[in-house]
GROMACS .gro file of C-alpha atoms in nm:
model
  168
    1UNK     CA    1   1.091   0.412  -1.600
    2UNK     CA    2   0.906   0.143  -1.396
    3UNK     CA    3   0.552   0.156  -1.268
    4UNK     CA    4   0.532   0.075  -0.894
    5UNK     CA    5   0.221   0.020  -0.672
    6UNK     CA    6   0.248   0.117  -0.307
    7UNK     CA    7   0.009   0.032  -0.023
    8UNK     CA    8  -0.030   0.289   0.234
    9UNK     CA    9  -0.177   0.238   0.579
   10UNK     CA   10  -0.188   0.416   0.929
   11UNK     CA   11  -0.390   0.386   1.241
   12UNK     CA   12  -0.203   0.603   1.500
   13UNK     CA   13  -0.175   0.971   1.544
   14UNK     CA   14  -0.361   1.150   1.249
   15UNK     CA   15  -0.367   0.887   0.980
   16UNK     CA   16  -0.510   1.113   0.705
   17UNK     CA   17  -0.221   1.365   0.757
   18UNK     CA   18   0.038   1.095   0.775
   19UNK     CA   19  -0.087   0.929   0.456
   20UNK     CA   20  -0.084   1.274   0.278
   21UNK     CA   21   0.266   1.333   0.402
   22UNK     CA   22   0.379   0.990   0.277
   23UNK     CA   23   0.233   1.071  -0.063
   24UNK     CA   24   0.410   1.404  -0.081
   25UNK     CA   25   0.743   1.223   0.016
   26UNK     CA   26   0.681   0.954  -0.268
   27UNK     CA   27   0.634   1.238  -0.521
   28UNK     CA   28   0.953   1.395  -0.413
   29UNK     CA   29   1.170   1.090  -0.455
   30UNK     CA   30   1.444   1.143  -0.721
   31UNK     CA   31   1.335   1.045  -1.073
   32UNK     CA   32   0.993   0.958  -0.950
   33UNK     CA   33   0.641   1.097  -1.025
   34UNK     CA   34   0.336   1.024  -0.822
   35UNK     CA   35   0.087   0.925  -1.089
   36UNK     CA   36  -0.234   0.798  -0.930
   37UNK     CA   37  -0.379   0.787  -0.572
   38UNK     CA   38  -0.692   0.589  -0.476
   39UNK     CA   39  -0.955   0.711  -0.248
   40UNK     CA   40  -0.883   0.625   0.116
   41UNK     CA   41  -1.067   0.368   0.301
   42UNK     CA   42  -1.122   0.290   0.666
   43UNK     CA   43  -1.064  -0.068   0.716
   44UNK     CA   44  -1.095  -0.320   1.015
   45UNK     CA   45  -0.752  -0.411   1.157
   46UNK     CA   46  -0.593  -0.730   1.019
   47UNK     CA   47  -0.397  -0.970   1.221
   48UNK     CA   48  -0.439  -0.802   1.563
   49UNK     CA   49  -0.807  -0.708   1.615
   50UNK     CA   50  -0.763  -0.503   1.934
   51UNK     CA   51  -0.649  -0.177   1.770
   52UNK     CA   52  -0.793   0.133   1.600
   53UNK     CA   53  -0.915   0.107   1.243
   54UNK     CA   54  -0.666   0.167   0.970
   55UNK     CA   55  -0.684   0.422   0.696
   56UNK     CA   56  -0.565   0.261   0.367
   57UNK     CA   57  -0.497   0.371   0.008
   58UNK     CA   58  -0.292   0.274  -0.281
   59UNK     CA   59  -0.053   0.493  -0.488
   60UNK     CA   60   0.099   0.449  -0.831
   61UNK     CA   61   0.438   0.597  -0.917
   62UNK     CA   62   0.654   0.607  -1.222
   63UNK     CA   63   1.022   0.573  -1.118
   64UNK     CA   64   1.367   0.489  -1.237
   65UNK     CA   65   1.465   0.370  -0.879
   66UNK     CA   66   1.525  -0.012  -0.885
   67UNK     CA   67   1.289  -0.231  -0.669
   68UNK     CA   68   1.541  -0.302  -0.374
   69UNK     CA   69   1.646   0.076  -0.377
   70UNK     CA   70   1.277   0.170  -0.383
   71UNK     CA   71   1.195  -0.060  -0.081
   72UNK     CA   72   1.473   0.117   0.116
   73UNK     CA   73   1.335   0.453   0.016
   74UNK     CA   74   0.985   0.351   0.143
   75UNK     CA   75   1.159   0.250   0.478
   76UNK     CA   76   1.327   0.570   0.501
   77UNK     CA   77   0.990   0.760   0.456
   78UNK     CA   78   0.833   0.544   0.720
   79UNK     CA   79   1.108   0.627   0.970
   80UNK     CA   80   1.088   0.994   0.895
   81UNK     CA   81   0.712   0.986   0.949
   82UNK     CA   82   0.755   0.801   1.308
   83UNK     CA   83   0.720   0.436   1.222
   84UNK     CA   84   0.927   0.227   1.473
   85UNK     CA   85   1.038  -0.114   1.347
   86UNK     CA   86   1.032  -0.407   1.571
   87UNK     CA   87   0.678  -0.341   1.713
   88UNK     CA   88   0.410  -0.611   1.720
   89UNK     CA   89   0.355  -0.770   1.378
   90UNK     CA   90   0.035  -0.642   1.225
   91UNK     CA   91   0.000  -0.407   1.523
   92UNK     CA   92  -0.089  -0.045   1.535
   93UNK     CA   93   0.156   0.199   1.356
   94UNK     CA   94   0.200   0.545   1.250
   95UNK     CA   95   0.263   0.453   0.888
   96UNK     CA   96   0.300   0.143   0.676
   97UNK     CA   97   0.425   0.156   0.309
   98UNK     CA   98   0.413  -0.172   0.127
   99UNK     CA   99   0.580  -0.221  -0.210
  100UNK     CA  100   0.314  -0.421  -0.399
  101UNK     CA  101   0.419  -0.448  -0.749
  102UNK     CA  102   0.695  -0.318  -0.968
  103UNK     CA  103   0.572  -0.369  -1.332
  104UNK     CA  104   0.547  -0.741  -1.377
  105UNK     CA  105   0.868  -0.814  -1.190
  106UNK     CA  106   0.895  -1.131  -0.976
  107UNK     CA  107   1.143  -1.092  -0.696
  108UNK     CA  108   1.204  -1.332  -0.413
  109UNK     CA  109   1.502  -1.231  -0.210
  110UNK     CA  110   1.591  -1.199   0.157
  111UNK     CA  111   1.450  -0.855   0.192
  112UNK     CA  112   1.192  -0.819  -0.089
  113UNK     CA  113   0.916  -1.026  -0.241
  114UNK     CA  114   0.731  -0.901  -0.551
  115UNK     CA  115   0.449  -0.913  -0.595
  116UNK     CA  116   0.393  -0.857  -0.225
  117UNK     CA  117   0.324  -1.215  -0.083
  118UNK     CA  118  -0.017  -1.132   0.072
  119UNK     CA  119  -0.152  -0.877  -0.184
  120UNK     CA  120  -0.385  -1.124  -0.332
  121UNK     CA  121  -0.565  -1.202  -0.014
  122UNK     CA  122  -0.600  -0.863   0.133
  123UNK     CA  123  -0.923  -0.667   0.089
  124UNK     CA  124  -0.769  -0.341   0.234
  125UNK     CA  125  -0.521  -0.341  -0.054
  126UNK     CA  126  -0.747  -0.487  -0.336
  127UNK     CA  127  -1.022  -0.239  -0.284
  128UNK     CA  128  -0.823   0.074  -0.335
  129UNK     CA  129  -0.606  -0.091  -0.602
  130UNK     CA  130  -0.918  -0.191  -0.786
  131UNK     CA  131  -1.033   0.183  -0.788
  132UNK     CA  132  -0.717   0.262  -0.992
  133UNK     CA  133  -0.641  -0.056  -1.189
  134UNK     CA  134  -0.896  -0.333  -1.177
  135UNK     CA  135  -0.740  -0.491  -1.497
  136UNK     CA  136  -0.396  -0.496  -1.353
  137UNK     CA  137  -0.233  -0.844  -1.341
  138UNK     CA  138  -0.070  -0.966  -1.018
  139UNK     CA  139   0.186  -1.213  -1.147
  140UNK     CA  140   0.109  -1.560  -1.043
  141UNK     CA  141  -0.242  -1.477  -0.902
  142UNK     CA  142  -0.465  -1.317  -1.164
  143UNK     CA  143  -0.628  -0.976  -1.218
  144UNK     CA  144  -0.704  -0.734  -0.935
  145UNK     CA  145  -1.092  -0.731  -1.007
  146UNK     CA  146  -1.088  -1.115  -1.009
  147UNK     CA  147  -0.886  -1.144  -0.684
  148UNK     CA  148  -1.125  -0.890  -0.530
  149UNK     CA  149  -1.431  -1.078  -0.643
  150UNK     CA  150  -1.304  -1.389  -0.500
  151UNK     CA  151  -1.257  -1.263  -0.153
  152UNK     CA  152  -1.507  -1.377   0.126
  153UNK     CA  153  -1.781  -1.115   0.205
  154UNK     CA  154  -1.653  -1.103   0.567
  155UNK     CA  155  -1.319  -0.962   0.432
  156UNK     CA  156  -1.500  -0.679   0.268
  157UNK     CA  157  -1.735  -0.602   0.554
  158UNK     CA  158  -1.504  -0.384   0.745
  159UNK     CA  159  -1.421  -0.139   0.471
  160UNK     CA  160  -1.570   0.187   0.424
  161UNK     CA  161  -1.486   0.490   0.199
  162UNK     CA  162  -1.305   0.773   0.382
  163UNK     CA  163  -1.279   1.020   0.077
  164UNK     CA  164  -0.994   1.151  -0.115
  165UNK     CA  165  -0.647   1.222   0.012
  166UNK     CA  166  -0.522   1.587  -0.018
  167UNK     CA  167  -0.145   1.553  -0.051
  168UNK     CA  168  -0.080   1.847  -0.273
   0.00000   0.00000   0.00000
């Protein structure tokens, strides 16, 4: 069994309902258990500022699904929840599921990079990840708490707690 960390985000429709649906879908993947879910956070949009705030969270699963297959499972969940690929990069979306880490695996293929290539720079991922695992090591970058502490204050300014998700 592998431990995988997944970033969740949404800013269209009903983001809290969508994130809860995504968590339920993760828990129902074959040979997979949803182990931990962070608190949700409202975050300022990243990349394209003229859009609604995002609701972000991080989940930890235990799974026997290999990393590349897990990526495809996440893409399938996104599609079932209304994500349309090919839209504006970093633009508004119904759901975004990012495979952040799978154990300490380092993968650099055409379709998958682990750890996620921008994980160590994104407050909207590091804040909820630090709720769950501040001492988690991001291969090649350091520990989650250190990465979070090293971010500029401006990156943290647009993040506010939104409470727990209710996916069960």
